[in-house]
PDB file of C-alpha atoms in Angstrom:
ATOM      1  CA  UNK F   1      25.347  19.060  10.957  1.00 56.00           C
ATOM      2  CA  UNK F   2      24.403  21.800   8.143  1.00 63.00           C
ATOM      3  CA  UNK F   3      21.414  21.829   6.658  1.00 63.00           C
ATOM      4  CA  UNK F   4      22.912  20.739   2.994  1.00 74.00           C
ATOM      5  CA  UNK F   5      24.933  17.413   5.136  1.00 72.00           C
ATOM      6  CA  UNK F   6      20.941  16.852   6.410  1.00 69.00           C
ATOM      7  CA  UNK F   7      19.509  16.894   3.355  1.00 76.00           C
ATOM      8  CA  UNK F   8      22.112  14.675   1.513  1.00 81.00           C
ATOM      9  CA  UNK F   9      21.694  12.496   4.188  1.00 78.00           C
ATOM     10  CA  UNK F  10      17.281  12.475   3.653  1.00 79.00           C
ATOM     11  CA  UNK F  11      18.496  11.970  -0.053  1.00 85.00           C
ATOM     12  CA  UNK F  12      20.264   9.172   0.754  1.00 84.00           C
ATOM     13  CA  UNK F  13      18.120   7.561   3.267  1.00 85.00           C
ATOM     14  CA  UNK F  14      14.918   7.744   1.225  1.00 88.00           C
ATOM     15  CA  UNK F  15      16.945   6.182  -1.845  1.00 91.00           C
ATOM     16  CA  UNK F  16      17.468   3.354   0.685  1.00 89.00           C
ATOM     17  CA  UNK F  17      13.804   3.209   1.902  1.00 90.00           C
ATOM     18  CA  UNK F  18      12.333   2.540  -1.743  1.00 91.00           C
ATOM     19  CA  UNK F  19      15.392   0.238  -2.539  1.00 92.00           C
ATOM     20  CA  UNK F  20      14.273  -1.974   0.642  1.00 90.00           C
ATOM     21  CA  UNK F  21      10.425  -1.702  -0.725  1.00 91.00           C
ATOM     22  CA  UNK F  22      11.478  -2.795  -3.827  1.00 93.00           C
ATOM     23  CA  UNK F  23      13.091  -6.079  -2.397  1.00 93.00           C
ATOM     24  CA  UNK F  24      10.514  -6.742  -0.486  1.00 91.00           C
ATOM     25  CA  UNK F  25       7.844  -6.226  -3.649  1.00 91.00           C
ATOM     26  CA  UNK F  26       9.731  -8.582  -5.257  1.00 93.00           C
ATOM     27  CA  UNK F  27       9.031 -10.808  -2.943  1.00 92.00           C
ATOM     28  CA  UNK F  28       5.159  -9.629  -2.527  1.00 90.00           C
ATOM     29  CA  UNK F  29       5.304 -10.395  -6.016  1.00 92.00           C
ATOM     30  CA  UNK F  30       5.199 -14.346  -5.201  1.00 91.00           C
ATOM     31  CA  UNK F  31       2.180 -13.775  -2.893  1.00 90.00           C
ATOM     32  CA  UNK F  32      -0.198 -11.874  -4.768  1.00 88.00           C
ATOM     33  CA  UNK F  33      -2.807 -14.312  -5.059  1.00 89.00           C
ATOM     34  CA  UNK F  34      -3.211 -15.892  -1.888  1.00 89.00           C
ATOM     35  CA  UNK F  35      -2.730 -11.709  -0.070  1.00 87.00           C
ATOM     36  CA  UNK F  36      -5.686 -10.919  -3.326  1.00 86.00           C
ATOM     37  CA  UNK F  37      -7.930 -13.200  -1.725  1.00 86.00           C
ATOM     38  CA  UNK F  38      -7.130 -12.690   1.457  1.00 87.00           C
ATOM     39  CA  UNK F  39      -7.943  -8.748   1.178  1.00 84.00           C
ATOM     40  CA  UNK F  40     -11.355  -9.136  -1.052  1.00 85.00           C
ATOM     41  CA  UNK F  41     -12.044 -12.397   1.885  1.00 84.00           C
ATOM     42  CA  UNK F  42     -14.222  -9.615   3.959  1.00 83.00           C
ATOM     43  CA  UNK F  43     -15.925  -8.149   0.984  1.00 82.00           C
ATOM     44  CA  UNK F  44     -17.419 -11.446   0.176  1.00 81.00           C
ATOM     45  CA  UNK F  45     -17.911 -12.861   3.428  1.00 82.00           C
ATOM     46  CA  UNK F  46     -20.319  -9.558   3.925  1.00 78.00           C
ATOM     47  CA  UNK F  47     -22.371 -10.351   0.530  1.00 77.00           C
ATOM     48  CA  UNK F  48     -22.859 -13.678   2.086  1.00 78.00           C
ATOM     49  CA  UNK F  49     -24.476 -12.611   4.757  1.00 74.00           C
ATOM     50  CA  UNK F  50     -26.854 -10.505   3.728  1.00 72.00           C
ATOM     51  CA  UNK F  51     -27.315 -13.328   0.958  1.00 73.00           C
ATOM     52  CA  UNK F  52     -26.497 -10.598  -1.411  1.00 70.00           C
ATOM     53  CA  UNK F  53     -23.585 -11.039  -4.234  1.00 74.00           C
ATOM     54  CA  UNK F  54     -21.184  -9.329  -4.644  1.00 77.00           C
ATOM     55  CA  UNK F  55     -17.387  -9.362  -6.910  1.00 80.00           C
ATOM     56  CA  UNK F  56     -14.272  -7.199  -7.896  1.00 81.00           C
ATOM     57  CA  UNK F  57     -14.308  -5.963 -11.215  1.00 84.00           C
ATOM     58  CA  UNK F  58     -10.843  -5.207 -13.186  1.00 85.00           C
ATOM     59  CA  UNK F  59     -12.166  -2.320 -15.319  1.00 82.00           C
ATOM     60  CA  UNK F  60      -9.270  -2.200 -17.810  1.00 83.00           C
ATOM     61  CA  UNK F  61      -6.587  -4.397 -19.605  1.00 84.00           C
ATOM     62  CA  UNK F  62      -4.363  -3.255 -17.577  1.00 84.00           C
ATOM     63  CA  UNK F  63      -6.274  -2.803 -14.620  1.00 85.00           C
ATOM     64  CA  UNK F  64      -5.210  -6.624 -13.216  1.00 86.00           C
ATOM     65  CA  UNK F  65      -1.700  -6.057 -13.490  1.00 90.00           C
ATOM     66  CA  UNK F  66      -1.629  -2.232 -12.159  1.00 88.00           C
ATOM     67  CA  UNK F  67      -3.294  -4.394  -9.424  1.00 88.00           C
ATOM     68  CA  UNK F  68      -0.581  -6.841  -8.828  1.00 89.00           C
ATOM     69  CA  UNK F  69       1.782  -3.990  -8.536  1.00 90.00           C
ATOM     70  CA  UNK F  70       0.041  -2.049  -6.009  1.00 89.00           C
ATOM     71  CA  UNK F  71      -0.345  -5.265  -3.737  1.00 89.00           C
ATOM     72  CA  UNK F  72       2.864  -6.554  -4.396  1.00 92.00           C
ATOM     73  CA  UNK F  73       4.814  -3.502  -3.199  1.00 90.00           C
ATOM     74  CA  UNK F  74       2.109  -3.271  -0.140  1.00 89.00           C
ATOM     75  CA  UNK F  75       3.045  -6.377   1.076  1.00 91.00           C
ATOM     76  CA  UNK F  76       6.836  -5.192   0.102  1.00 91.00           C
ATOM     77  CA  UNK F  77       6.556  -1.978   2.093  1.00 89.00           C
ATOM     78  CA  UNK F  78       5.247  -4.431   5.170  1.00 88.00           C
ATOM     79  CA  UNK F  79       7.792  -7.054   4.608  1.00 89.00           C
ATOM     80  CA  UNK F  80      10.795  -4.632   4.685  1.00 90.00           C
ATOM     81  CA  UNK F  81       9.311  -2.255   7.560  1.00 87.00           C
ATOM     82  CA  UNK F  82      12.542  -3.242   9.836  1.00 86.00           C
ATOM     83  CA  UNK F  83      15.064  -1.901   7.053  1.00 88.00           C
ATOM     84  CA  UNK F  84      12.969   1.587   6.347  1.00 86.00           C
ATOM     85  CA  UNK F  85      12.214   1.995  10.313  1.00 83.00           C
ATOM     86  CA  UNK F  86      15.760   1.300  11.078  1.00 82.00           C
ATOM     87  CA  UNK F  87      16.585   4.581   8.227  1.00 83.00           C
ATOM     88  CA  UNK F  88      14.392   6.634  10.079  1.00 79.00           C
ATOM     89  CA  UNK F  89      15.819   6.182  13.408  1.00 75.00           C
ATOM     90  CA  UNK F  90      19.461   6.575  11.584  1.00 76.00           C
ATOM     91  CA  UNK F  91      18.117   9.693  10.277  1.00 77.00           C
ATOM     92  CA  UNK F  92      16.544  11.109  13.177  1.00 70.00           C
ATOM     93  CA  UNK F  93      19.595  10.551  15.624  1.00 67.00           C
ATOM     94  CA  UNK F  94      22.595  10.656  13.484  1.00 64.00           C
ATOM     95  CA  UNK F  95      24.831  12.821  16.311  1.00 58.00           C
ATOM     96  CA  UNK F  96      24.107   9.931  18.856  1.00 55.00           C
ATOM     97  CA  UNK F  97      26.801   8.303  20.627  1.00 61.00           C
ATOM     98  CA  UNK F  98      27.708   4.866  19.568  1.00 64.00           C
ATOM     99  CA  UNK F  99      26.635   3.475  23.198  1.00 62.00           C
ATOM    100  CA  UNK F 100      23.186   5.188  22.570  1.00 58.00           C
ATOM    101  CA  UNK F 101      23.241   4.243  18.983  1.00 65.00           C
ATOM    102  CA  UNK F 102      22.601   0.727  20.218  1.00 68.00           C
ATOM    103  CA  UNK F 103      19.294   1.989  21.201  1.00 70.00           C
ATOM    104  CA  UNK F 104      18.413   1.031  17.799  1.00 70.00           C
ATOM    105  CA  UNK F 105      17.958  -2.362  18.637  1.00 74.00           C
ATOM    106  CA  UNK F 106      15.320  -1.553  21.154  1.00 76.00           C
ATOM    107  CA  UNK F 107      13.857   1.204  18.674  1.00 76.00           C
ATOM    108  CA  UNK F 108      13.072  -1.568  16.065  1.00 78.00           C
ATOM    109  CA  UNK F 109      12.014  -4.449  18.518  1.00 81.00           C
ATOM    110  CA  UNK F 110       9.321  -1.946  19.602  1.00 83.00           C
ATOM    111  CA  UNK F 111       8.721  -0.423  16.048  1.00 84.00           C
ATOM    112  CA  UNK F 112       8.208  -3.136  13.544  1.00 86.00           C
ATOM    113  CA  UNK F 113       5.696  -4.858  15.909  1.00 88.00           C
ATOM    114  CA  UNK F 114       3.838  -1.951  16.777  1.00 88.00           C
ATOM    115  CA  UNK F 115       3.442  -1.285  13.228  1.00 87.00           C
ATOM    116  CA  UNK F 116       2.665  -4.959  12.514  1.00 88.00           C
ATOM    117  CA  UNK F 117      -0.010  -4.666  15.306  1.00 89.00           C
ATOM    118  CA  UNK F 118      -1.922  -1.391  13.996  1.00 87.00           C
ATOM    119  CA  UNK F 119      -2.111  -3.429  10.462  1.00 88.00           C
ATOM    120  CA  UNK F 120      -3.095  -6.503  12.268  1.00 88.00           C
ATOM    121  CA  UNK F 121      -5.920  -4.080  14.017  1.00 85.00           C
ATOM    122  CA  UNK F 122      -7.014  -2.820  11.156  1.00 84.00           C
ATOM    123  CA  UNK F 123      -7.712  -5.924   9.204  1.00 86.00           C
ATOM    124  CA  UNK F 124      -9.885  -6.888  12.631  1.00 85.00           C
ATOM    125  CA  UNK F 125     -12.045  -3.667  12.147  1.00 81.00           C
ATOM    126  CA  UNK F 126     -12.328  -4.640   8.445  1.00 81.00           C
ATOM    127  CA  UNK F 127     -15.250  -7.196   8.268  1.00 81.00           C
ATOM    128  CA  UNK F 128     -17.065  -4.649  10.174  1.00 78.00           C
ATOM    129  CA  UNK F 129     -16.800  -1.722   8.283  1.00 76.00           C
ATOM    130  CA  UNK F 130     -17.440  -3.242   5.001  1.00 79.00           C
ATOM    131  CA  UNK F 131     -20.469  -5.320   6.711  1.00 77.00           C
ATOM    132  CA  UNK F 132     -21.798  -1.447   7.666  1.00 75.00           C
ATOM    133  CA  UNK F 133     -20.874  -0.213   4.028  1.00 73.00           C
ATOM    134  CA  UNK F 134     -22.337  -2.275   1.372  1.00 75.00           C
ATOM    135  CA  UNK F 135     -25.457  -3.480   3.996  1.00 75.00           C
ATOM    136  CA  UNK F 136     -27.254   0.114   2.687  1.00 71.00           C
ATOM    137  CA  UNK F 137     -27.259  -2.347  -1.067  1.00 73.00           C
ATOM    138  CA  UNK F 138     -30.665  -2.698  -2.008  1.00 76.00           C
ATOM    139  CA  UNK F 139     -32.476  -6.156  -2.042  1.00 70.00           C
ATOM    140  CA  UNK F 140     -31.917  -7.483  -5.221  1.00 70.00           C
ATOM    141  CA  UNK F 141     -29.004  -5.198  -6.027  1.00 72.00           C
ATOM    142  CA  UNK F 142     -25.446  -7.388  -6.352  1.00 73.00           C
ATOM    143  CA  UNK F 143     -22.056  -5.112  -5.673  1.00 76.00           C
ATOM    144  CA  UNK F 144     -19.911  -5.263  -8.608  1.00 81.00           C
ATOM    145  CA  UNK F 145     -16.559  -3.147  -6.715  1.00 82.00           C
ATOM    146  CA  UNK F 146     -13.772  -1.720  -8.314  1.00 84.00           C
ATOM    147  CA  UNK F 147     -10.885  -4.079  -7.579  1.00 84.00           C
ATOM    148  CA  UNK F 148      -8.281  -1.132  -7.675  1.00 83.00           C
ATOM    149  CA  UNK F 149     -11.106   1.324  -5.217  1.00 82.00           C
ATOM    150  CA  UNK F 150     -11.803  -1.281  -2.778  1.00 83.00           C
ATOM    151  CA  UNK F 151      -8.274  -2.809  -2.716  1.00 84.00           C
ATOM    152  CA  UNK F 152      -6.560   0.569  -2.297  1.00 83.00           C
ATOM    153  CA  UNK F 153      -8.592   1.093   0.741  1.00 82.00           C
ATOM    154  CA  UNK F 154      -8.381  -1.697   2.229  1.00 84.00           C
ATOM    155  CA  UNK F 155      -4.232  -0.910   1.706  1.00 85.00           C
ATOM    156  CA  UNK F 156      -4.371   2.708   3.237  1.00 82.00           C
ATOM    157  CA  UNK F 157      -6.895   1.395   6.149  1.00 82.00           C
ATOM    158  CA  UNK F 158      -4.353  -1.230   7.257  1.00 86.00           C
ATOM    159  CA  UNK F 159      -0.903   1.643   6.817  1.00 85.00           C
ATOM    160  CA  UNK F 160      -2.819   4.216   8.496  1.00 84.00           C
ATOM    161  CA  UNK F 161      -3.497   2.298  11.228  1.00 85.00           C
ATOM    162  CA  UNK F 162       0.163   0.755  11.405  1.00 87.00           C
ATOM    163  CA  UNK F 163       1.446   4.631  11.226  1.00 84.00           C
ATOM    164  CA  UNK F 164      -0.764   5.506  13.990  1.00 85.00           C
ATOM    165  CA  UNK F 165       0.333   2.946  16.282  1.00 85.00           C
ATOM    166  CA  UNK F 166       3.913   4.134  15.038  1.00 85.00           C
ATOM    167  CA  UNK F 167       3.587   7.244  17.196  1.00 85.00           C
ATOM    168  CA  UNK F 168       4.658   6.170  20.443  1.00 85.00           C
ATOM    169  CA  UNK F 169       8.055   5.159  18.760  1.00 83.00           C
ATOM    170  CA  UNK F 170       8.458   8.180  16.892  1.00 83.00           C
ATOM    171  CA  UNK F 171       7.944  10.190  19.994  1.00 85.00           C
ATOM    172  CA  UNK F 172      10.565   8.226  21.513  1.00 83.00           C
ATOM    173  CA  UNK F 173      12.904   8.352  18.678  1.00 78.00           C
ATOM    174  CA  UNK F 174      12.431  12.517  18.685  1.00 79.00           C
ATOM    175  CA  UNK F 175      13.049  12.354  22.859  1.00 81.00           C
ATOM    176  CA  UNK F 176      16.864  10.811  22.501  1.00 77.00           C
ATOM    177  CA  UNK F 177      17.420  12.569  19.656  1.00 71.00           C
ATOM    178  CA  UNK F 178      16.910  16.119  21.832  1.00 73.00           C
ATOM    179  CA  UNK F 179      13.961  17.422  19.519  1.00 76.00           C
ATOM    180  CA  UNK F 180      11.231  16.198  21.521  1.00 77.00           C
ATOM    181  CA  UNK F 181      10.740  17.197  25.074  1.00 83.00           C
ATOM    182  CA  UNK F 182       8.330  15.174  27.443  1.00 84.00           C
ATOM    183  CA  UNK F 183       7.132  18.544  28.733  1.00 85.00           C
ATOM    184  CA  UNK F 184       6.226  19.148  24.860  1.00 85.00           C
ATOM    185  CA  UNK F 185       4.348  15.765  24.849  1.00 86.00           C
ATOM    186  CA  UNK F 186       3.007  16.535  28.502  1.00 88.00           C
ATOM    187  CA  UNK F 187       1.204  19.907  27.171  1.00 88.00           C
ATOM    188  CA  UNK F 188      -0.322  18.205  24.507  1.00 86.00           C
ATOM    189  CA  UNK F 189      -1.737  14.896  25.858  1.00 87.00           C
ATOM    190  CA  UNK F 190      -5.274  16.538  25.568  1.00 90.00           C
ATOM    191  CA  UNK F 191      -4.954  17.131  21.437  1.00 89.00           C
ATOM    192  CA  UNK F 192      -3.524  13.523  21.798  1.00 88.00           C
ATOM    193  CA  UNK F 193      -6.531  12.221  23.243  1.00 90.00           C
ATOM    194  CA  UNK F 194      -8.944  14.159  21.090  1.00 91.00           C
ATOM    195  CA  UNK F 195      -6.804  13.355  17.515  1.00 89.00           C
ATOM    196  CA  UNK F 196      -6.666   9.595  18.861  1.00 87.00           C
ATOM    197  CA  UNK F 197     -10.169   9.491  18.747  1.00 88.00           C
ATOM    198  CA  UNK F 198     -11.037  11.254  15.845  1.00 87.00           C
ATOM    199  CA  UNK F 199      -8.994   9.015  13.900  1.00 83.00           C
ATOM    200  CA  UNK F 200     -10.684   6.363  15.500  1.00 81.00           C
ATOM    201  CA  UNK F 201     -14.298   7.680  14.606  1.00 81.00           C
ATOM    202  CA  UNK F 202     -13.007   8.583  10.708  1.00 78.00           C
ATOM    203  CA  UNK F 203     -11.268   4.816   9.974  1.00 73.00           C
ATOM    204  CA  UNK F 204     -14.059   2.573  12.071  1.00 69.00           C
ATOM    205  CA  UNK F 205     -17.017   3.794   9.753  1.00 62.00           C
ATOM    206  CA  UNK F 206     -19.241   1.573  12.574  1.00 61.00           C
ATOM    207  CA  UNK F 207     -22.281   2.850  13.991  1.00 61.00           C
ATOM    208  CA  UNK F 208     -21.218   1.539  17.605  1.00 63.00           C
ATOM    209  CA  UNK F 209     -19.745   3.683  19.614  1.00 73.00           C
ATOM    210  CA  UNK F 210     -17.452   0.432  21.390  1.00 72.00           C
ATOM    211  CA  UNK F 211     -15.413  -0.205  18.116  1.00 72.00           C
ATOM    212  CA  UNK F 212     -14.366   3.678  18.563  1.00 77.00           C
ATOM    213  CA  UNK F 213     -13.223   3.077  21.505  1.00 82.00           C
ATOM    214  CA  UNK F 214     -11.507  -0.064  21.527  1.00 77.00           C
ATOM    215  CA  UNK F 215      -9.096   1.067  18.481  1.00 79.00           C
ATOM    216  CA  UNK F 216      -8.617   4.665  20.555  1.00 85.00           C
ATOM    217  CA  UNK F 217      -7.707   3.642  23.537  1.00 87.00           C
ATOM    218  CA  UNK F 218      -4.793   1.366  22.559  1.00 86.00           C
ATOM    219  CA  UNK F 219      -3.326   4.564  20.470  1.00 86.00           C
ATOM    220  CA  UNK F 220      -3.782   6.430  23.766  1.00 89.00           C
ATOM    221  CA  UNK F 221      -2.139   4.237  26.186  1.00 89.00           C
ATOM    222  CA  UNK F 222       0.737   3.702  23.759  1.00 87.00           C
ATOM    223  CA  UNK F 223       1.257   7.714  23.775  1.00 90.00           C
ATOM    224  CA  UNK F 224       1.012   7.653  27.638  1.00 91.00           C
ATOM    225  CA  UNK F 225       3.508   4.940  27.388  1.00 89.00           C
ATOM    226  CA  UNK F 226       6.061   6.921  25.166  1.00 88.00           C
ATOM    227  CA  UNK F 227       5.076  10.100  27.476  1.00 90.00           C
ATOM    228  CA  UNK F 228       6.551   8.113  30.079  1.00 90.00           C
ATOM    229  CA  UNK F 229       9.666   6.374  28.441  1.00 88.00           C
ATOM    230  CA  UNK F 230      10.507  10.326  27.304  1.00 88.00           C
ATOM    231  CA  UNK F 231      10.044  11.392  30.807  1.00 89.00           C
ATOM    232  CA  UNK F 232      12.630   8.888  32.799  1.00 89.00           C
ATOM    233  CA  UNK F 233      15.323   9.767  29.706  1.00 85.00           C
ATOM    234  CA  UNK F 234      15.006  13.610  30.432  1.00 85.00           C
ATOM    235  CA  UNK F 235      15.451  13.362  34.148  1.00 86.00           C
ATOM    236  CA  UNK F 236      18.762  11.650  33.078  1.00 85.00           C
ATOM    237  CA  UNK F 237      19.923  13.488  31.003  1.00 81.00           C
ATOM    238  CA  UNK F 238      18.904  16.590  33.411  1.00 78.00           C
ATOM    239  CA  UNK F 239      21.381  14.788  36.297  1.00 82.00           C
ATOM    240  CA  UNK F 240      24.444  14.621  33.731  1.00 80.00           C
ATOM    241  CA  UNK F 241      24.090  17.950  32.882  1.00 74.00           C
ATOM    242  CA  UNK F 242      23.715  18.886  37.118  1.00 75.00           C
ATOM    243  CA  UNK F 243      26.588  17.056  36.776  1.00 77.00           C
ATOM    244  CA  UNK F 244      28.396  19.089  34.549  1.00 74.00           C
ATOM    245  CA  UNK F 245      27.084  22.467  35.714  1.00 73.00           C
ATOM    246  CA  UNK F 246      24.815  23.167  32.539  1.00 71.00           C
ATOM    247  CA  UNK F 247      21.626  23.849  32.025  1.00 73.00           C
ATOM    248  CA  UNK F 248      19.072  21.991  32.517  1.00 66.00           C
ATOM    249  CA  UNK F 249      16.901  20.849  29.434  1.00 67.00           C
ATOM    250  CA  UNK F 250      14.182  23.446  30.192  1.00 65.00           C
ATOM    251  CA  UNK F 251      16.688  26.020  30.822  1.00 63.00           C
ATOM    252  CA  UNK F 252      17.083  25.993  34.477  1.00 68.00           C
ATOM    253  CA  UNK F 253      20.127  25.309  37.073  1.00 66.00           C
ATOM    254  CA  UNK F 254      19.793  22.832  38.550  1.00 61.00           C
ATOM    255  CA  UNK F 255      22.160  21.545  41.682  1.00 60.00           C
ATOM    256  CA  UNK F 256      25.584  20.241  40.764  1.00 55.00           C
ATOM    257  CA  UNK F 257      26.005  16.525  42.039  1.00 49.00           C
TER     258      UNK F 257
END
């Protein structure tokens, strides 16, 4: 495909992608209140047990409603991850066959709940981190947050960790679409392991070193996972092309069947 055809076809896609997010804000829209609460639930529940107080403030007249926006397409962009995971892997593998096409099926069964899980992850390591953060308040002292501050990290905690876990699938997704090779992936398991836990250390502000580990080594057994998954699909396609006389996907012969 030329390079204009590939980026009409980003064009397109990505028009698609905030279309889908805008459904699904919509929709978010309905459920601000009871996803508010839920979000500022850990904030409070740590001022109660330091018996401190603490509250969100809405600094502007327009703060509350800038607010309601933000969550609303947050909860849109998680309601419609199925639509703008499917028009990635449409994206990534557009020269596909129409037998491997229906890979996509398995692509989004393993997406969308992968991504669901790293959110669902993050709002466990949640309590913690804001228990560590506002327990340095002095006695006395009462927290009066920034709605739009706290609530907008709270937001890119739980999609960071919902990309992250997204990396095992986008590995995948690269694999079958010939861009990827698992010897790539193999080379660079170490920078895998190292990045995993760095992000780890950066988004579980804990002082324990278990928390760290716990959220790294589920990113790192899901990379081993897609290691694997890419591994098994390049032997394949290495015996069709034996079969056909061609090179082999690292450049070697290898014996015709």
């Amino acid at each position: 495909m030329p390079l204009r055809a590939h980026l009409t076809e980003l064009r397109n896609r990505f028009f698609l992608v905030v279309a889908g997010v805008l459904v699904g804000g919509v929709v978010g829209w309905f459920f601000y209140e009871p996803m508010f609460h839920a979000l500022s639930q850990p904030l409070l529940d740590a001022a109660d047990a330091r018996g401190g107080f603490a509250v969100l403030n809405f600094e502007t007249v327009a703060a509350a409603f800038d607010m309601q926006l933000k969550v609303s397409l947050f909860l849109g962009l998680l309601l419609s991850s199925p639509w703008w995971l499917y028009q990635f892997w449409a994206f990534v593998t557009p020269g596909l066959t129409h037998r491997e096409r229906l890979y996509a099926i398995g692509f989004l069964a393993a997406a969308v709940p992968l991504f669901l899980a790293g959110a669902f992850l993050a709002w466990l390591v949640l309590p913690h981190a804001v228990a560590l953060l506002t327990e340095f308040t002095p006695g006395g002292a009462a927290n009066i947050i920034d709605a739009q501050s706290y609530l907008s990290f709270v937001m890119r905690l739980m999609l960071a960790f919902g990309l992250a876990f997204l990396l095992p699938v986008v590995m995948v997704a690269l694999n079958f679409a010939g861009i990827g090779q698992a010897a790539t992936w193999r080379k660079g398991w170490r920078w895998a392991v190292l990045l995993a836990f760095v992000f780890a250390a950066i988004m579980t502000p804990t002082p324990d070193a278990i928390t760290m580990i716990a959220v790294a080594l589920p990113i790192c057994g899901l990379y081993f996972a897609a290691l694997g998954i890419c591994t098994v699909h390049d032997r394949r396609v290495d015996r069709r092309r034996d079969a056909a006389g061609l090179p082999r996907l690292d450049g070697s012969m290898g014996t015709p069947a």
